[in-house]
mmCIF file of C-alpha atoms in Angstrom:
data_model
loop_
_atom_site.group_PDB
_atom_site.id
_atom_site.type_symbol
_atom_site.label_atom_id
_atom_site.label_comp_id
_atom_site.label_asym_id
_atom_site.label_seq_id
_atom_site.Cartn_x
_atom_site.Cartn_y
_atom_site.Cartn_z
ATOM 1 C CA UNK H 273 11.550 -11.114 -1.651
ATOM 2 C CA UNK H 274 8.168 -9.519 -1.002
ATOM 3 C CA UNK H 275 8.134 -5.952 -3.340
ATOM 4 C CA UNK H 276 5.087 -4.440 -0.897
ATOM 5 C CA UNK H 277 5.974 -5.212 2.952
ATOM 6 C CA UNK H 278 3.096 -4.624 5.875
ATOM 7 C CA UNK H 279 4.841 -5.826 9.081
ATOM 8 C CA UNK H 280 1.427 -5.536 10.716
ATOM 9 C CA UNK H 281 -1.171 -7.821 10.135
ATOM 10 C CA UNK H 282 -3.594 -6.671 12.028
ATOM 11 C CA UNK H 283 -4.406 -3.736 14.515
ATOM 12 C CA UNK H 284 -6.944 -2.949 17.016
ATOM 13 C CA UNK H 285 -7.748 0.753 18.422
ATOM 14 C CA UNK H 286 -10.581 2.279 20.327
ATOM 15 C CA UNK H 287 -12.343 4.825 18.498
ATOM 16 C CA UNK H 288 -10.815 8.653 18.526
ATOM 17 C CA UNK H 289 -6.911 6.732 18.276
ATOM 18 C CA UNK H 290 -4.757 7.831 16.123
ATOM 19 C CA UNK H 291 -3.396 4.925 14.115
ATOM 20 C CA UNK H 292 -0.562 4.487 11.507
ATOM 21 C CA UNK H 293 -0.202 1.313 9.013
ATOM 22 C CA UNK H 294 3.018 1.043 7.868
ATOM 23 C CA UNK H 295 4.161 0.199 3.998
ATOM 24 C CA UNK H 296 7.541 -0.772 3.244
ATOM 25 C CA UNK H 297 8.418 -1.469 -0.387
ATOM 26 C CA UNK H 298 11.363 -2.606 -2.634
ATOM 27 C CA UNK H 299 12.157 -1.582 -6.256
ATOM 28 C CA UNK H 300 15.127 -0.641 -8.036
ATOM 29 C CA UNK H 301 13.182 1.757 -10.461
ATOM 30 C CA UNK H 302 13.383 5.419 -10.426
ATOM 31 C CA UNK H 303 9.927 5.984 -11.526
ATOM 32 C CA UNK H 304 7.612 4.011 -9.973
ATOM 33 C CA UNK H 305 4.257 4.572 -8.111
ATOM 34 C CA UNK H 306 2.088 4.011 -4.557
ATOM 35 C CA UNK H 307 -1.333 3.356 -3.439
ATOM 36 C CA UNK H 308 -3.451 2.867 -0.909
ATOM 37 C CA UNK H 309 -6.436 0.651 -1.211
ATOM 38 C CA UNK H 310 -9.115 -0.008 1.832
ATOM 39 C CA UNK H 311 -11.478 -3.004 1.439
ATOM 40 C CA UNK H 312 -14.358 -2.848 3.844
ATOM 41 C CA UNK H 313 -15.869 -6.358 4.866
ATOM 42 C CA UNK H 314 -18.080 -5.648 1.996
ATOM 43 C CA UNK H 315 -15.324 -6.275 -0.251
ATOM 44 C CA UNK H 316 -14.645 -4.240 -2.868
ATOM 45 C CA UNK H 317 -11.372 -2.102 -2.880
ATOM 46 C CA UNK H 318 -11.361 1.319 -2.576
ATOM 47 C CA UNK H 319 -8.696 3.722 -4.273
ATOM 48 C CA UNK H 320 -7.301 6.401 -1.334
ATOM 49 C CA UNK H 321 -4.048 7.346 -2.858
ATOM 50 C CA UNK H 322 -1.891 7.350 -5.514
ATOM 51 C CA UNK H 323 1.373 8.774 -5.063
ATOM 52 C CA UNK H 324 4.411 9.108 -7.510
ATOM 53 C CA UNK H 325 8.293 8.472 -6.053
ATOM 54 C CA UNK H 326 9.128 11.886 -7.661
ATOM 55 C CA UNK H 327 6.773 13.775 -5.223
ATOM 56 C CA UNK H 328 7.704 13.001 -1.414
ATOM 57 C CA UNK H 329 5.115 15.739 -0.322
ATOM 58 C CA UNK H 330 2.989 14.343 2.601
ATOM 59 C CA UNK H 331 -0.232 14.479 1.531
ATOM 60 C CA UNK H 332 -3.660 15.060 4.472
ATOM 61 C CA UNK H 333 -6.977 14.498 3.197
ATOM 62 C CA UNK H 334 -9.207 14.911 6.067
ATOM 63 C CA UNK H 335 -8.661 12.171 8.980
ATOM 64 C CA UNK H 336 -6.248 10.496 6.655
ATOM 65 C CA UNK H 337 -2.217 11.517 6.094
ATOM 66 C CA UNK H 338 0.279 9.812 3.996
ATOM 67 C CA UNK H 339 4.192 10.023 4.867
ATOM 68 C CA UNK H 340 6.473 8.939 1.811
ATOM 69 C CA UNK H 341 9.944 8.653 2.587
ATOM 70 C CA UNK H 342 12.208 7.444 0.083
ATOM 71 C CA UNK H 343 15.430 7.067 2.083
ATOM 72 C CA UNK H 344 13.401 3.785 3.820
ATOM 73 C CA UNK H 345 11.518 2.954 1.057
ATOM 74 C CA UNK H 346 8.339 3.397 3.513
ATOM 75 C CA UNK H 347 4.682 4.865 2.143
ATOM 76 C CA UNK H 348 3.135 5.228 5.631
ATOM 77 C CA UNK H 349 -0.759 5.813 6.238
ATOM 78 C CA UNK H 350 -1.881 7.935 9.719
ATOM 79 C CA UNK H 351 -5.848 7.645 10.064
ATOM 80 C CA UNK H 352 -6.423 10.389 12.981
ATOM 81 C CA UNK H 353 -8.996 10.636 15.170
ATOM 82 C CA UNK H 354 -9.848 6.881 14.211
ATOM 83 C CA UNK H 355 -13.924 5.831 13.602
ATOM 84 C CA UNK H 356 -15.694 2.656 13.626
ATOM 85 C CA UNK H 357 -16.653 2.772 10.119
ATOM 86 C CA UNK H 358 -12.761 2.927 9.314
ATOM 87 C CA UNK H 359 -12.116 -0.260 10.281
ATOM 88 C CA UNK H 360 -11.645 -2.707 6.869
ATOM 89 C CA UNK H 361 -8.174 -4.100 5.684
ATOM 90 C CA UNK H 362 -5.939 -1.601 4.085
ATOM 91 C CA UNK H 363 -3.401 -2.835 1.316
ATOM 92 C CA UNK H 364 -0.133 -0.798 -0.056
ATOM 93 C CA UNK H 365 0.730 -1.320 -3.370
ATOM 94 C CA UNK H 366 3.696 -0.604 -6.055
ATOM 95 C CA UNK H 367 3.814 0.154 -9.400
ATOM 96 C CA UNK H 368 7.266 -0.256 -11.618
ATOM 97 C CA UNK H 369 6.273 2.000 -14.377
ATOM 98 C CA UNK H 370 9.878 1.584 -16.278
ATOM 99 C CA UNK H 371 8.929 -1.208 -18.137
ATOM 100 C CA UNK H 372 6.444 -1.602 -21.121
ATOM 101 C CA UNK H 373 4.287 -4.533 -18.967
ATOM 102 C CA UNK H 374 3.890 -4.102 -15.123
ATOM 103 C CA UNK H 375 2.396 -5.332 -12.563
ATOM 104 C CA UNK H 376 0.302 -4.496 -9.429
ATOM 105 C CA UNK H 377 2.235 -5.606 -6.333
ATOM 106 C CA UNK H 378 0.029 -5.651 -3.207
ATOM 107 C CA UNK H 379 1.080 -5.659 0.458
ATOM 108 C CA UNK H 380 -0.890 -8.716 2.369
ATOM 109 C CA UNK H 381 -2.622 -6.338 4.015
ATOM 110 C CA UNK H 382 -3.600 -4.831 7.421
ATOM 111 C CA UNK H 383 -6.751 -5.145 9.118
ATOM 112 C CA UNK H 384 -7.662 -2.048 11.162
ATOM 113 C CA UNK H 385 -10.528 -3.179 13.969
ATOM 114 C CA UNK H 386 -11.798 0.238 15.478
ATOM 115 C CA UNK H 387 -13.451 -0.760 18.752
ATOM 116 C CA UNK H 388 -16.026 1.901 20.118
ATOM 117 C CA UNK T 78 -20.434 7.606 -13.708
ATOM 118 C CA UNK T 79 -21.311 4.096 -12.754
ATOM 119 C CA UNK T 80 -18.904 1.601 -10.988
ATOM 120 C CA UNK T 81 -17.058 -1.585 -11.871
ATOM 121 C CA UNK T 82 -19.987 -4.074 -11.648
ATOM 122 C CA UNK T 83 -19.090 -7.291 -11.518
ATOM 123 C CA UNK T 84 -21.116 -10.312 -11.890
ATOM 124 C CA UNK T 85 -22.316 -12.514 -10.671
ATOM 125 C CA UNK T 86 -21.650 -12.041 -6.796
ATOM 126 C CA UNK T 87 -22.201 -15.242 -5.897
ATOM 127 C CA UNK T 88 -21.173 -18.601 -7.279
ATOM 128 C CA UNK T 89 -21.176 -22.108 -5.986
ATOM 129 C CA UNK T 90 -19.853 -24.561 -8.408
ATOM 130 C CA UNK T 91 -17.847 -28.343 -7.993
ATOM 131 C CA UNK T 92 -14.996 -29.507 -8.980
ATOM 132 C CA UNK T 93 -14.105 -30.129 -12.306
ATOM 133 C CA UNK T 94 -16.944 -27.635 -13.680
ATOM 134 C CA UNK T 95 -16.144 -24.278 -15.216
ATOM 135 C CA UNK T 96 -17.057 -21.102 -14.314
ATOM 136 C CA UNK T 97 -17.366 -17.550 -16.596
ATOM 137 C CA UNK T 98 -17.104 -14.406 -14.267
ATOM 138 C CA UNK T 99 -18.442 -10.911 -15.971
ATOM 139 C CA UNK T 100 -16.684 -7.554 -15.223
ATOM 140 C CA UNK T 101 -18.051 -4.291 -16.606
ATOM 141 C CA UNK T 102 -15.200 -1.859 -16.565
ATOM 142 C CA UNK T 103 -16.361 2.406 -15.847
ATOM 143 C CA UNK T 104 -17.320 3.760 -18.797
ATOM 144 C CA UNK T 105 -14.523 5.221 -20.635
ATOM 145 C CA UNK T 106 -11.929 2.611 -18.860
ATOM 146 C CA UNK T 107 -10.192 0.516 -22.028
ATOM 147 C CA UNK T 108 -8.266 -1.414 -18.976
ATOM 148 C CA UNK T 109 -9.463 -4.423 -17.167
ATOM 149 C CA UNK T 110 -7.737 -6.724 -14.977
ATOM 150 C CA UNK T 111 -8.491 -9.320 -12.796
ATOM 151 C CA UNK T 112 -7.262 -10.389 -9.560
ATOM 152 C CA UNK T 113 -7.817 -13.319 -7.444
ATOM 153 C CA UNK T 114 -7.984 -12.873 -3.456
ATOM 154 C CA UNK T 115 -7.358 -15.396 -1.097
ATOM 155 C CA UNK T 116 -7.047 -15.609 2.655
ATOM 156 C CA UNK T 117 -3.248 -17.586 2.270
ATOM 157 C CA UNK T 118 -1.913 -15.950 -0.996
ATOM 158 C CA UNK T 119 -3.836 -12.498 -0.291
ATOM 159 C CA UNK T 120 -4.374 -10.373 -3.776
ATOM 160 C CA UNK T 121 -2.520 -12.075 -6.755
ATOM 161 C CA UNK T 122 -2.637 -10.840 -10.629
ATOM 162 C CA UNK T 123 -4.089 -12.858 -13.089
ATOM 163 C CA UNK T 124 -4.092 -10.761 -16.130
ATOM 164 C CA UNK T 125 -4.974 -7.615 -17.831
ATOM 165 C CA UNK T 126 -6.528 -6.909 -20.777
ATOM 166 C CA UNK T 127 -6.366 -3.887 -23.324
ATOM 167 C CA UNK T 128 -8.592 -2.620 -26.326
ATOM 168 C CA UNK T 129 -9.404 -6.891 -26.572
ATOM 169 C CA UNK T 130 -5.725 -7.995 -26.413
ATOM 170 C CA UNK T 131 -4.305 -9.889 -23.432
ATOM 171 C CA UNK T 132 -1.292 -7.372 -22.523
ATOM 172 C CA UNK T 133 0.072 -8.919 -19.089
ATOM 173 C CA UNK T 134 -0.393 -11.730 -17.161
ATOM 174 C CA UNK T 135 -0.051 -13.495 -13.860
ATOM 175 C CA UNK T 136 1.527 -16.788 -12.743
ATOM 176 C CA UNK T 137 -1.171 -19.144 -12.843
ATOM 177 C CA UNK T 138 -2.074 -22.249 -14.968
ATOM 178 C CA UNK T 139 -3.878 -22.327 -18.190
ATOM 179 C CA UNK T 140 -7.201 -22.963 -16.743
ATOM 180 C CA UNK T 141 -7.656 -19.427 -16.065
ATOM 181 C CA UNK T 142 -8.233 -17.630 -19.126
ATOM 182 C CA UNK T 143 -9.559 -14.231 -20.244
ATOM 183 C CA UNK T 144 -11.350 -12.250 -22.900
ATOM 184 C CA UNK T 145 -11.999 -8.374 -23.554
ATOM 185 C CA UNK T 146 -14.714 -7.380 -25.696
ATOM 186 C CA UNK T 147 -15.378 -3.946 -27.613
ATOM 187 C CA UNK T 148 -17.010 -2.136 -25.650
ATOM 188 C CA UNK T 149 -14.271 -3.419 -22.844
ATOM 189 C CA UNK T 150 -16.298 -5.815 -20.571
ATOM 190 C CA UNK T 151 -14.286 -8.698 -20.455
ATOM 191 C CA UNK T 152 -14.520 -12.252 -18.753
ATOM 192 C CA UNK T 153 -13.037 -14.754 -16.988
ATOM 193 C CA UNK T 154 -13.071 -18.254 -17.192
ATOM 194 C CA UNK T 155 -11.731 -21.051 -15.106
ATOM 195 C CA UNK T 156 -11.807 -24.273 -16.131
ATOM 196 C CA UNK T 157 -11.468 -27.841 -14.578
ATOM 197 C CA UNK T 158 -12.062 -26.322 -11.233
ATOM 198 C CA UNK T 159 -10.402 -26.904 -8.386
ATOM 199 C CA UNK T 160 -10.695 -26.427 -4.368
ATOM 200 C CA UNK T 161 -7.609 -24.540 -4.270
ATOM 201 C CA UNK T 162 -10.101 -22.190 -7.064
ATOM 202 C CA UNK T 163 -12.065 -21.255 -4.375
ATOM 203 C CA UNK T 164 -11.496 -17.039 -3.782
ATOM 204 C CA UNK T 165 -12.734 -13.112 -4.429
ATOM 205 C CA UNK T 166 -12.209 -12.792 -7.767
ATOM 206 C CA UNK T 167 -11.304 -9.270 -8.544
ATOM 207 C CA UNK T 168 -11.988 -7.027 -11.227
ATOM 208 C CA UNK T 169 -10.402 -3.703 -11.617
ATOM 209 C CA UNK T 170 -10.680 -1.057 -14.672
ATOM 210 C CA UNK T 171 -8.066 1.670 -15.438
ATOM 211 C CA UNK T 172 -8.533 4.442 -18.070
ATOM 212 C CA UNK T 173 -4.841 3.134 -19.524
ATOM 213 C CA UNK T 174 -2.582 0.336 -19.051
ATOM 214 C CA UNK T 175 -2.644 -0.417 -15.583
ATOM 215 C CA UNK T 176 0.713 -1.545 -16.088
ATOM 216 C CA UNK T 177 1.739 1.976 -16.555
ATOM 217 C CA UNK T 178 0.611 3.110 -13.440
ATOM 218 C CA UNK T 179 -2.553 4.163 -13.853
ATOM 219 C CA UNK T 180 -4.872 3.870 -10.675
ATOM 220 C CA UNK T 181 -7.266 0.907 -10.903
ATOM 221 C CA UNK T 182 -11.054 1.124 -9.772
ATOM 222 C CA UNK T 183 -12.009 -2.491 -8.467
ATOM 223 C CA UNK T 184 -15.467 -3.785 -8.605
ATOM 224 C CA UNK T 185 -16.896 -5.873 -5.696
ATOM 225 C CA UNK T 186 -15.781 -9.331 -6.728
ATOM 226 C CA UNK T 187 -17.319 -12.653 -7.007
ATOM 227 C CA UNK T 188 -16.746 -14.881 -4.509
ATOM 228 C CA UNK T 189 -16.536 -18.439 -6.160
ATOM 229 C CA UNK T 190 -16.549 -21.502 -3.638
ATOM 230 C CA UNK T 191 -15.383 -24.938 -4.887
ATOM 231 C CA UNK T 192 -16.780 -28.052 -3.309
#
């Protein structure tokens, strides 16, 4: 069973759409933690969030907003007021932190295409 | 503070030959692990390495092997490559264990292509 689950593969908007990538993920820890990552076509991932499962606080930084909701497992990401340069894949991710040797376990991704 | 850097960028090699990827980890970062990024299997572990000791690992063969130095660059190596090798490799450096949830800083990868 996938750990990290992004239904949506890919999504296109026009610019100045609001746009929400969903995150579903699967662990049987208490403690564990969740990320988002963007990589831009040039590659290289980008840290946006780190979030712990003992704070459920939605978190807004800027254009971007983060719903964690525990009851459904989901880590959702809302990009408002969407941009061109926005557009890049966006992976969730789960850490187990319980154990003395974890792993990272990515989503496969959604690629956000903001159209002008 | 400087990035993960991550050389080289580029590599075309064929198969059978090996290949040693470079990652230089931000300074102060004793964590580096490496990830390999394809468009079927999308972003897979291969292992991490901690203060020059191999402390997690991936599923994937023996060819793909690591090292950590001192001052915490570390490299990769694949031998006996293989098509299927082809993929963004992936470097990312955390202050601590990644494994204990510390965030992760990746560098901008090496593509390696197989023929």
């Amino acid at each position: 069973a996938q750990k990290v689950t992004q239904a949506q593969t890919e999504i296109s908007v026009v610019e100045k759409e609001d746009v929400t990538l969903d995150c579903v993920y699967e662990t049987r820890d208490t403690t564990y933690y969740l990320f988002w990552y963007k990589q831009p076509p040039s590659g290289e991932l980008v840290f946006l969030i780190r979030r712990n499962s003992f704070d459920e606080q939605n978190e807004i930084s800027g254009r971007y907003s983060w719903n964690f909701q525990k009851s459904t497992s989901s880590f959702n990401f809302t990009i408002t007021a969407s941009q061109v340069v926005d557009s890049a894949v966006y992976f969730c991710a789960l850490s187990e932190a319980q154990n003395n040797f974890n792993k990272f376990y990515f989503g496969s991704g959604t690629k956000l295409n903001v159209k002008p | 503070k400087a990035g993960v850097t991550q050389t080289p960028r580029y590599l075309i090699k064929t198969r059978g030959q090996q290949v040693t990827l470079s990652c230089s980890p931000i300074s102060g970062h004793r964590s580096v692990s490496w990830y390999q990024q394809t468009p079927g299997q999308g972003l897979q572990f291969l292992f991490e390495y901690f203060s020059e000791t191999q402390r997690n690992k991936g599923n994937f063969p023996g060819r793909f092997s690591g090292r950590q130095f001192s001052n915490s660059r570390s490299e990769m190596n694949v031998s006996t490559l293989e098509l299927g090798d082809s993929a963004l490799y992936l470097c990312a450096s955390s202050q601590g264990l990644a494994g204990k949830s510390e965030t992760q800083y990746f560098g901008p990868g090496t593509r390696l292509l197989v023929l």
